[in-house]
Coordinates of C-alpha atoms in Angstrom, one line a residue:
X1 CA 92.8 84.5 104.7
X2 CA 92.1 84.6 108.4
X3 CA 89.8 87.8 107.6
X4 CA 88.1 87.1 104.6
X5 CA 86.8 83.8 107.5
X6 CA 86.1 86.8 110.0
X7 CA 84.1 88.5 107.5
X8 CA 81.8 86.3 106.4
X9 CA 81.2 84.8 109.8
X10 CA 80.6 88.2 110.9
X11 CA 78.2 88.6 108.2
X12 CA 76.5 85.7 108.6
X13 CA 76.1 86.8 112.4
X14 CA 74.4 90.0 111.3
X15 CA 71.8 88.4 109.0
X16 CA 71.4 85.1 111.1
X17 CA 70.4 87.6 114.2
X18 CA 68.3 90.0 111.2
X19 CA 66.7 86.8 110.3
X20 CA 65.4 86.0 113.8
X21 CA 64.0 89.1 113.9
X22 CA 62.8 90.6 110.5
X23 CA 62.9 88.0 108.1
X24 CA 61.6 89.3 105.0
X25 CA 64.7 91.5 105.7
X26 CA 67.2 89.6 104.5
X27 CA 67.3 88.6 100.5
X28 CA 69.1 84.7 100.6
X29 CA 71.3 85.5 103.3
X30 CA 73.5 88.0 100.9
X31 CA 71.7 91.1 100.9
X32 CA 69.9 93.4 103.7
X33 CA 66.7 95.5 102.4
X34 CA 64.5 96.7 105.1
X35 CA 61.9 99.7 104.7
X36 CA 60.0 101.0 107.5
X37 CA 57.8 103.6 107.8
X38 CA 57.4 103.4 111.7
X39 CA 61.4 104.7 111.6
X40 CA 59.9 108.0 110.1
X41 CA 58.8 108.9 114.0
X42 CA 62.5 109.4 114.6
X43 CA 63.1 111.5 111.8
X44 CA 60.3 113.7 112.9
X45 CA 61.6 113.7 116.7
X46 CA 65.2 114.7 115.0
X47 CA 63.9 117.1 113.2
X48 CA 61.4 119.1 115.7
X49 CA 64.7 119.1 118.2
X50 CA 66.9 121.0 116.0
X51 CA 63.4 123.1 114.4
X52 CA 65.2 126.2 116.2
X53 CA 67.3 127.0 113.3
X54 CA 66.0 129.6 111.4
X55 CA 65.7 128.2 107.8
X56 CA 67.5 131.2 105.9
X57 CA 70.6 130.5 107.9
X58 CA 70.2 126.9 107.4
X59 CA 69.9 127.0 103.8
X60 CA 73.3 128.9 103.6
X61 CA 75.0 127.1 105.9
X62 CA 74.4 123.7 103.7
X63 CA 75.1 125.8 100.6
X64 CA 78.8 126.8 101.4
X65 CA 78.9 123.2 103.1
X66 CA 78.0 121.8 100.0
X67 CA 80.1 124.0 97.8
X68 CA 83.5 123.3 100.1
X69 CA 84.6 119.9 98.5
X70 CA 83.1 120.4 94.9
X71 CA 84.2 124.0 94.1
X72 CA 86.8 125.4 97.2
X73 CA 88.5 124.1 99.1
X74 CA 88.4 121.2 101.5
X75 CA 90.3 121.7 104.7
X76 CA 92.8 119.1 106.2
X77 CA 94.1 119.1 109.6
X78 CA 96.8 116.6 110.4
X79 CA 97.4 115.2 113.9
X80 CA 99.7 117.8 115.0
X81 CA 97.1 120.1 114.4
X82 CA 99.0 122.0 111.0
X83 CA 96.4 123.0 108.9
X84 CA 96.3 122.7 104.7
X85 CA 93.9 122.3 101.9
X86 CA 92.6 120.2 99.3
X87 CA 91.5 121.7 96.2
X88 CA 87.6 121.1 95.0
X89 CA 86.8 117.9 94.1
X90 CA 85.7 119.2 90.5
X91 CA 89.0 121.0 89.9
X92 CA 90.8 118.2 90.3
X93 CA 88.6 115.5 88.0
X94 CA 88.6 118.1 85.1
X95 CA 92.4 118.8 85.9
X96 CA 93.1 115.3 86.3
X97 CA 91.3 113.8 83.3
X98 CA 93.5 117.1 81.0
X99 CA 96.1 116.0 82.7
X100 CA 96.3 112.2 82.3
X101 CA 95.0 112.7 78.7
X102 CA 97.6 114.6 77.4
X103 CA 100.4 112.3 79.6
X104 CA 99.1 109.4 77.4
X105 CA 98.6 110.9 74.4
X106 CA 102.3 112.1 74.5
X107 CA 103.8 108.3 75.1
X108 CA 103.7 108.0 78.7
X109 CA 103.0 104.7 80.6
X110 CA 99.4 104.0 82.6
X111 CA 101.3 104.0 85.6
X112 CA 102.7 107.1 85.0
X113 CA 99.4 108.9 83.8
X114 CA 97.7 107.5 86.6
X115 CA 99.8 109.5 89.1
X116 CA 98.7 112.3 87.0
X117 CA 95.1 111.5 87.1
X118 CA 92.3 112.7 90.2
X119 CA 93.2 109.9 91.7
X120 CA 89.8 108.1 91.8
X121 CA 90.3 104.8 93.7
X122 CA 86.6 102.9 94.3
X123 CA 87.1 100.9 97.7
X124 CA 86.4 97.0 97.1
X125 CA 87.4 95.2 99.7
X126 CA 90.0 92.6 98.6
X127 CA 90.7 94.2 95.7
X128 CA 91.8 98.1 96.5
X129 CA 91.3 97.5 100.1
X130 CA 92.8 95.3 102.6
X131 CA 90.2 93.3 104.3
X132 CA 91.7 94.0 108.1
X133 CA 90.1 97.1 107.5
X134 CA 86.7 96.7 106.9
X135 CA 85.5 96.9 110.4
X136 CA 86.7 100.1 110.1
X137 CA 85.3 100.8 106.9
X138 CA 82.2 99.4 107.3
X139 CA 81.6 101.7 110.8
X140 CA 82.6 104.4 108.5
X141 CA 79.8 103.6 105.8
X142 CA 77.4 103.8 108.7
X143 CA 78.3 107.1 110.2
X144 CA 78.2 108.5 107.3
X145 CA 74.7 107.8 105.4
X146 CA 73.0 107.5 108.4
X147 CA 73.8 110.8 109.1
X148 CA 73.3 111.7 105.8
X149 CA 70.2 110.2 105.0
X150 CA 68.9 111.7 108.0
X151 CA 70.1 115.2 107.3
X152 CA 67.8 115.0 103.7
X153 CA 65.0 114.2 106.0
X154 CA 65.3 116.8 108.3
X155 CA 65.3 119.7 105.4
X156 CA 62.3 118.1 103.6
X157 CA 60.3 118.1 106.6
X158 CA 61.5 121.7 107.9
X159 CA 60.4 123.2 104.7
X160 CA 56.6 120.8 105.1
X161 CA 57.9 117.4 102.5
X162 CA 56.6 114.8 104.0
X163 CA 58.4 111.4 104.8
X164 CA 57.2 108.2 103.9
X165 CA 59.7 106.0 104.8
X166 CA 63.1 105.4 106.0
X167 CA 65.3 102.2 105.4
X168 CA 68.6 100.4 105.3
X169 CA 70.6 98.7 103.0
X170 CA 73.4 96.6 102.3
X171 CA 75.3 93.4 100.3
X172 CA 78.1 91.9 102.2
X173 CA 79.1 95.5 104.2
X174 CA 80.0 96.8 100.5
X175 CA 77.4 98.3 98.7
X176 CA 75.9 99.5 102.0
X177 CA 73.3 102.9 102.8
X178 CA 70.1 104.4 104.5
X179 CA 67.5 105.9 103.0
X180 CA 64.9 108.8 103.6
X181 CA 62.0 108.5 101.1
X182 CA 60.1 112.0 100.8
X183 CA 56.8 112.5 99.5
X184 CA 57.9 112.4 95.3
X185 CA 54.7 114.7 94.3
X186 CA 55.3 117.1 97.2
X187 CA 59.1 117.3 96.6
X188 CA 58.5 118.0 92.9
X189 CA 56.2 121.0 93.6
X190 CA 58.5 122.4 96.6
X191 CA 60.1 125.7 95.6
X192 CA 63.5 125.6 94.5
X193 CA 64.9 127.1 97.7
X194 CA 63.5 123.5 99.5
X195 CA 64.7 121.3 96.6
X196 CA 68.1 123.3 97.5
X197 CA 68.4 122.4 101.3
X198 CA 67.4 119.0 100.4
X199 CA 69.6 118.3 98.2
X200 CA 72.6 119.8 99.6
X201 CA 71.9 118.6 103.3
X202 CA 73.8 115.4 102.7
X203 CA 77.1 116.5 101.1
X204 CA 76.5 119.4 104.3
X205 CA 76.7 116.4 106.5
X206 CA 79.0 114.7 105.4
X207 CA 81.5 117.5 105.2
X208 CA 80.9 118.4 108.6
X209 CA 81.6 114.5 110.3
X210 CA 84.8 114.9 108.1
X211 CA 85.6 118.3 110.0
X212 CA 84.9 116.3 113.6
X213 CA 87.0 113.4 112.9
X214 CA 89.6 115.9 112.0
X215 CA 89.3 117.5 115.3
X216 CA 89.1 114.6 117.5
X217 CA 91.7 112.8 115.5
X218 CA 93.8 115.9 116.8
X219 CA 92.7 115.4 120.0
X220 CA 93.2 111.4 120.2
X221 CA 96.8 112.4 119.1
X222 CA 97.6 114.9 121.9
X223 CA 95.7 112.0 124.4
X224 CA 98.2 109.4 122.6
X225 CA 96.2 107.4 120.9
X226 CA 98.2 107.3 118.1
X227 CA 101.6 106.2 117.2
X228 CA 103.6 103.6 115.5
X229 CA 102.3 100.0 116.9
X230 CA 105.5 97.8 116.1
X231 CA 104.7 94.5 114.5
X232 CA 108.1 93.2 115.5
X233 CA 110.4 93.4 117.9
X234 CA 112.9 96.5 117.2
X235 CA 114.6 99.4 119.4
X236 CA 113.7 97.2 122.8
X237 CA 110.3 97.8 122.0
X238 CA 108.0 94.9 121.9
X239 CA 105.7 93.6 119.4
X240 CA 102.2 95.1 119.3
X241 CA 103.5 98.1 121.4
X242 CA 103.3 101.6 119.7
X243 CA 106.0 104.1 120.1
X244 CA 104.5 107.7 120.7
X245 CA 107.7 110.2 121.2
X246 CA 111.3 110.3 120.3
X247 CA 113.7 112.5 122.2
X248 CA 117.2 112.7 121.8
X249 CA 120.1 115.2 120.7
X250 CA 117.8 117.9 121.3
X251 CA 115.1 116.6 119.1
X252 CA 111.9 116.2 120.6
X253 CA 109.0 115.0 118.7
X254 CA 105.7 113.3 118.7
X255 CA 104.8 110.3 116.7
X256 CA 101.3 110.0 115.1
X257 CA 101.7 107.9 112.4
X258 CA 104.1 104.9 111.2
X259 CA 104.6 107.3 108.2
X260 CA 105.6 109.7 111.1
X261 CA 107.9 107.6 113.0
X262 CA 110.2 106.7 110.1
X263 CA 110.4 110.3 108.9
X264 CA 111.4 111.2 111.9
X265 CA 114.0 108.3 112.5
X266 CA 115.3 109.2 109.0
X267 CA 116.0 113.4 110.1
X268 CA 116.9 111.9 113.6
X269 CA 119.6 110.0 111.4
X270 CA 120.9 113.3 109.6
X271 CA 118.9 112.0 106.6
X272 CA 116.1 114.6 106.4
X273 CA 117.5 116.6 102.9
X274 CA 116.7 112.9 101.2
X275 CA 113.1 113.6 102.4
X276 CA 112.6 117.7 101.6
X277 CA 113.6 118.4 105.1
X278 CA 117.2 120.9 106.1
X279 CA 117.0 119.9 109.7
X280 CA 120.5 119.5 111.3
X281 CA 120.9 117.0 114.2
X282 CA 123.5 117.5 117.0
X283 CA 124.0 113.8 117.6
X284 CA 127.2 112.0 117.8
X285 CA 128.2 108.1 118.7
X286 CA 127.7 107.4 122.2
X287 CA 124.6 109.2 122.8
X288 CA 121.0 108.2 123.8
X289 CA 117.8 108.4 122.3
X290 CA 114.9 107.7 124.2
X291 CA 111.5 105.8 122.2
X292 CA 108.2 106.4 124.4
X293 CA 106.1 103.8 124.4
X294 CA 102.7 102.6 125.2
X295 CA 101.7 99.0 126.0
X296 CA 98.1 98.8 126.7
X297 CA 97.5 101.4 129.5
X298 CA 101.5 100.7 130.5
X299 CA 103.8 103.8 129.5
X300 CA 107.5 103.4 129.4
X301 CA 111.1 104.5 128.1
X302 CA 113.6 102.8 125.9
X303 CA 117.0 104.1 125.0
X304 CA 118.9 103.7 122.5
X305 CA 122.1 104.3 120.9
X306 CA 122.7 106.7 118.6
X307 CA 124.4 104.1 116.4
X308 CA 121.1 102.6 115.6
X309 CA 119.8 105.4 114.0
X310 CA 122.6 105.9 111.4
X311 CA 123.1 104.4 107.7
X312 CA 126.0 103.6 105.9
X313 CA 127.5 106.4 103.9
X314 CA 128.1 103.9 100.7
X315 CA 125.8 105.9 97.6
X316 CA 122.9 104.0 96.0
X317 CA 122.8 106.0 93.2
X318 CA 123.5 109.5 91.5
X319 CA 122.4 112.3 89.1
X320 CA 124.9 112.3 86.3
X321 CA 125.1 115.6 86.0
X322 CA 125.9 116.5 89.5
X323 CA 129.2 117.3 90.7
X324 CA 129.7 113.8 92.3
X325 CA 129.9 111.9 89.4
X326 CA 131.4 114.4 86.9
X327 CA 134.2 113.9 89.8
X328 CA 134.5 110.2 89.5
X329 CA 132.4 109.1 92.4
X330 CA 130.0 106.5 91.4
X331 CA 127.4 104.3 93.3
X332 CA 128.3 101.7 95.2
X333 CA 131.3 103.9 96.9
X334 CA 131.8 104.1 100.6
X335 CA 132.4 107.8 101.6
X336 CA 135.1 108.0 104.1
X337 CA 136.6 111.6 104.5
X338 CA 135.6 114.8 102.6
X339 CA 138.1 118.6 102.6
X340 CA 137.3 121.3 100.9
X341 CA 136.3 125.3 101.6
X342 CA 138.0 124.7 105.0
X343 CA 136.1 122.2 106.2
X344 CA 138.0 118.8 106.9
X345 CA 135.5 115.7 108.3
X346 CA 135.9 112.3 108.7
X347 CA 132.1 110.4 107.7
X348 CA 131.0 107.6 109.6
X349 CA 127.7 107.8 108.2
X350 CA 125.3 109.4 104.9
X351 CA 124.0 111.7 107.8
X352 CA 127.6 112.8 108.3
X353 CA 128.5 113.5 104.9
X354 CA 124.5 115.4 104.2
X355 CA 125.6 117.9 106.9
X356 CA 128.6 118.2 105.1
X357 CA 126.7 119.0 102.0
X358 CA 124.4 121.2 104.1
X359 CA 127.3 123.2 105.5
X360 CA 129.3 123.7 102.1
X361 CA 126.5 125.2 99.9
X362 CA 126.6 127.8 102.9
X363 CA 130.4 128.3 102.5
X364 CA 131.4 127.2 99.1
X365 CA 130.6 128.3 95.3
X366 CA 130.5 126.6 92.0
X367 CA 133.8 125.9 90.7
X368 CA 135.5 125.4 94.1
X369 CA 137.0 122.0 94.5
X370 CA 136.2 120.1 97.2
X371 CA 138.4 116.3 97.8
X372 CA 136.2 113.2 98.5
X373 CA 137.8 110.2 99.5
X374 CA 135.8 107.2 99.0
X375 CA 136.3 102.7 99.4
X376 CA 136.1 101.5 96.7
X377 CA 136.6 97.3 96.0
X378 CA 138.2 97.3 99.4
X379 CA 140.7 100.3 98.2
X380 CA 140.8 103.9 98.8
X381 CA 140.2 106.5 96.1
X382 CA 140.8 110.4 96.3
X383 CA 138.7 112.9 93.5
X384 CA 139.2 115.8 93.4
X385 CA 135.5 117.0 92.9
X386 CA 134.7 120.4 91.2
X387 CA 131.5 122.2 92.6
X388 CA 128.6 122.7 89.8
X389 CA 125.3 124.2 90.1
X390 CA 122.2 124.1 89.1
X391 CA 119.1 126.2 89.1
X392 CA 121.2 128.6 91.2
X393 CA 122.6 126.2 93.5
X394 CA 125.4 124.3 94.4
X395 CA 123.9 120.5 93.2
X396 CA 125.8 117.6 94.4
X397 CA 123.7 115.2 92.0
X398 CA 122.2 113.7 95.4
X399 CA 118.4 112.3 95.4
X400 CA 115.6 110.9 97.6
X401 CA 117.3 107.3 96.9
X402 CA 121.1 108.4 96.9
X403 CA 121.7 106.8 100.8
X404 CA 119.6 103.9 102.3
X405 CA 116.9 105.1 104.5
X406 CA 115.9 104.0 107.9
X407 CA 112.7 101.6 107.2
X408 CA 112.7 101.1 104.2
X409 CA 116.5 100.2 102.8
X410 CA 118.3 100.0 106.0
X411 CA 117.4 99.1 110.2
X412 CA 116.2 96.5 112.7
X413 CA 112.4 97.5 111.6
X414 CA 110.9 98.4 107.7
X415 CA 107.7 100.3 107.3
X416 CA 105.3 97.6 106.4
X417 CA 106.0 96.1 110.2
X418 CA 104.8 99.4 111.4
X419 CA 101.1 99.6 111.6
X420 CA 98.9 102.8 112.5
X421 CA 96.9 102.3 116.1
X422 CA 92.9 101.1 115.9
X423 CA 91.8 105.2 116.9
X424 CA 93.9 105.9 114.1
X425 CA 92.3 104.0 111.3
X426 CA 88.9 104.6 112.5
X427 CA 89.2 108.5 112.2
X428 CA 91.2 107.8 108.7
X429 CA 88.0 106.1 107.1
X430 CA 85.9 108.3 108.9
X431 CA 87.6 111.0 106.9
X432 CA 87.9 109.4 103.7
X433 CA 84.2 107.8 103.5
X434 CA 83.0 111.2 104.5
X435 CA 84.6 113.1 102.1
X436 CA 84.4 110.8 99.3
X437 CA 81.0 110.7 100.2
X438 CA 80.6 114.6 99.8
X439 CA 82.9 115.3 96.9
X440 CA 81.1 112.3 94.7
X441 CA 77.6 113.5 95.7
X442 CA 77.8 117.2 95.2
X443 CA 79.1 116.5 91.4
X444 CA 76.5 117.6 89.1
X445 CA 76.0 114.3 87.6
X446 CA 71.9 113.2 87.5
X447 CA 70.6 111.4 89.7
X448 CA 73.4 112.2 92.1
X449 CA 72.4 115.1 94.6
X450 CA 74.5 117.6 92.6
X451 CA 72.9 116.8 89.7
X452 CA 69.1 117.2 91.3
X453 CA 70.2 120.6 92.2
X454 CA 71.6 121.3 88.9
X455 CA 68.7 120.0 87.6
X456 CA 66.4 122.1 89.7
X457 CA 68.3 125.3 89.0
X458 CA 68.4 124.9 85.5
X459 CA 65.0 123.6 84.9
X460 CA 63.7 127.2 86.8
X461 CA 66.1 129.5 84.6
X462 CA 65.8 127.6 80.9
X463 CA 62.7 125.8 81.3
X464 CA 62.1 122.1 81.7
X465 CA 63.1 121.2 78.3
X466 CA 66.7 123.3 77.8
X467 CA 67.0 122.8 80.9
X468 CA 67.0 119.2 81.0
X469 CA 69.3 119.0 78.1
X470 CA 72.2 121.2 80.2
X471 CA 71.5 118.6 83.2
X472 CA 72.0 115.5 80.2
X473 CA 75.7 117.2 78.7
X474 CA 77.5 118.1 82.2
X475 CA 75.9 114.5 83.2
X476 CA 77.8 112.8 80.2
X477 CA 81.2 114.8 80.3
X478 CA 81.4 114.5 84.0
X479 CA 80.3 110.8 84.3
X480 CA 82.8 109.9 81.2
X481 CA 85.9 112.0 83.3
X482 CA 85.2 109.6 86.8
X483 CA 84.8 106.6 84.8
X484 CA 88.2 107.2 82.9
X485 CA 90.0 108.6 86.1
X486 CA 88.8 105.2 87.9
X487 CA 89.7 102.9 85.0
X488 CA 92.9 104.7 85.1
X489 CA 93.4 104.7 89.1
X490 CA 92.8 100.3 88.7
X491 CA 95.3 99.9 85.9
X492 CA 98.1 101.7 87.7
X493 CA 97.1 100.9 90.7
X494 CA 96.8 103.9 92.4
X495 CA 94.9 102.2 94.9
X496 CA 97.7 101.0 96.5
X497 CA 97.7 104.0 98.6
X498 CA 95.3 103.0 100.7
X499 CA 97.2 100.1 102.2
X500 CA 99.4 102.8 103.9
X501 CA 96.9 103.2 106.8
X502 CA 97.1 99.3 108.0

């Protein structure tokens, strides 16, 4: 509640001080609408600072920008600087929308379709966003259709468009954007190389801001300025501290995110085949691990026992056709002591008994019998556990939920007490306005930019009237597939996803 009061006060703030000042600017205190055409002096002064570029290579360069997040491939650079890539934007609604179509026309829940859709999520604050991050949001908004905006008036003027005005938007931070206005006659007799650069220098823009935040996000993360900031206090570390590095046991990482930190507690605990990850960890009770943390500009050390970074070894739950449970061993059973393909080990722990598993698929083969004894009821139980496999490999029946995990079923500290730093959530919306922004844009839905320069294209090769019929079907098909994926995204709430970053 606290920030739904901070966000209105803030927006009354914004238009009381608006008021003062511009008056017939703000629409009953709930809306901001100004157009000016005195702003068009900067967009001029913008433009003949960057007139330098010769216009062949700028049109090519906005082009391939503009083609990245619709029909290639987007690029995404985590904080530790690994690079991958997310498909085109259009790939993924037409994928998506087959996709979901055919999960619910075979039976399957929303929810379950939903995970299958593109994944469309429209951001309403209180509703599919957290309202602690608007600020962010909102400072997000205006980077990008400034920028944006601006880019559109800097390609109609380079190829001789005139600008008439330039103005702002916006109702309650929400529905918020800029706007160039070119010359509508002169624009509709530009060739369709200008029409081009106009049109595409937005989603250009936009893509490129994405790129920067990426980069500096990568840089704020080697500076530190990242982390997990604790929201309670947990491992000696105090609340509203943010814990940067983990060393221990020959493990030496960096922590970017809270998403980070509790993977990395979780392999630091042995527990890293639950999450996709073979990493062994040479720990044992009695030594230290050492959390790096920052308060304000106040850098120090906490270490910790080992201990605290282990989890029971009693199962949560199995696959029934593993080898566990065709041997008798069900969930809820404490694992005690495990023999078999000489290899004899006491387990203290679900990490112990995973770097059990780990070692015997090196040694042992399907059909040897390994002896597991577990407590069960207070009372110890021997089986005699015959090896299986499946797909080709030795398959215990274990799965992502089999042991409890560090933050989430197990430890002094869970995930949602674990928030991401401010640096951190800024370049996150940053990203995500940016290249929602661009991938939504570029579709070629009319009037949407992609669908101008569909329209343009199409309208020069088939004439006005074919053409304008091509522009009406792709419009139709592809509005029809973002309206379904977002319907569908609500329902199951995929939304949820974006409360990961608070």
């Amino acid at each position: 509640m606290d920030a739904v009061i901070w966000f209105i006060l803030s927006w009354l703030a914004l238009v009381g001080v608006l008021y003062i000042f511009k008056k017939d600017a703000v629409k009953y205190f709930v809306a901001i609408y100004w157009k000016s055409e005195k702003l068009v002096k900067y967009v001029v002064l913008f433009t003949e600072k960057l007139r330098f570029i010769p216009l062949k290579v700028y049109l090519v360069s906005v082009l391939v920008l503009f083609a990245l997040p619709l029909f290639l491939a987007m690029p995404l650079i985590r904080p530790d600087g690994q690079l991958s890539s997310l498909p085109g934007f259009l790939y993924i609604l037409v994928g998506g929308t087959v996709n979901a179509m055919r999960m619910l026309l075979g039976g399957a829940p929303v929810q379950e379709a939903a995970a299958g859709s593109a994944g469309v999520t429209p951001i309403v604050p209180g509703l599919t966003l957290p309202w602690d991050q608007l600020p962010y949001l909102a400072v997000a908004i205006a980077v990008a259709v400034v920028l944006h905006e601006l880019m559109h008036g800097y390609a109609a003027l380079r190829y001789g468009i005139p600008v008439k005005s330039v103005g702002v938007f916006s109702l309650f931070y929400v529905l918020s954007g800029a706007f160039v206005e070119p010359d509508e006659d002169q624009f509709k007799k530009a060739s369709t190389e200008a029409k081009a650069a106009v049109l595409a220098s937005g989603v250009a823009a936009n893509v490129v801001i994405a790129i920067i935040a990426m980069l500096i996000g990568v840089f704020g993360a080697w500076a530190g300025l990242g982390g997990a900031v604790f929201g309670t206090s947990a491992y000696g570390i105090h609340p509203g501290d943010r814990v940067i590095e983990i060393r221990g046991c020959g493990f030496v990482e960096r922590v970017y995110t809270p998403d980070d930190f509790v993977t990395k507690i979780n392999v630091l605990a042995g527990l890293g085949p639950l999450l996709g990850i073979n990493e062994t960890i040479s720990c044992k009770p009695g030594d230290k691990v050492t959390l790096v943390a920052y308060s304000w500009f106040h850098k120090y050390e906490v270490q910790v026992d080992y201990s605290n970074f282990t989890t029971p070894s009693q199962l949560r739950w199995l696959y029934t056709d593993g080898s566990l449970y065709q041997g008798g061993v069900r969930p809820g059973d404490v694992i005690k002591r495990v023999e078999g393909c000489g290899v004899a080990r006491d387990i203290t722990s679900s990490g112990d008994f995973l770097a059990f598993v780990l070692e015997s698929k090196r040694i042992c083969k399907a059909g040897d019998a390994v002896k597991v004894y577990v407590e069960r009821n207070g009372t110890i139980h021997v089986f005699n556990v015959t090896l299986v496999e499946k797909d080709g490999r030795l398959f215990y029946g274990i799965g992502p939920t089999s042991f409890p995990l560090l933050g989430y079923d197990y430890g002094p500290v869970k995930r949602e007490q674990l928030y991401n730093t401010d640096f951190t959530k800024l370049i996150f919306w940053l990203l995500v306005v940016n290249y929602g922004l661009a991938a939504i844009n570029a579709l070629p839905i009319y009037p949407l930019d992609g669908g101008q320069l569909l329209a343009a294209v199409a309208q020069r090769k088939l004439g006005e009237k074919k053409g304008a019929a091509v522009v009406n079907v792709v419009t139709w098909v592809l509005a029809a597939m973002l309206i379904f994926n977002i319907a569908l995204g609500l329902i199951g709430e995929q939304y949820r996803v974006l409360e990961a970053i608070r």
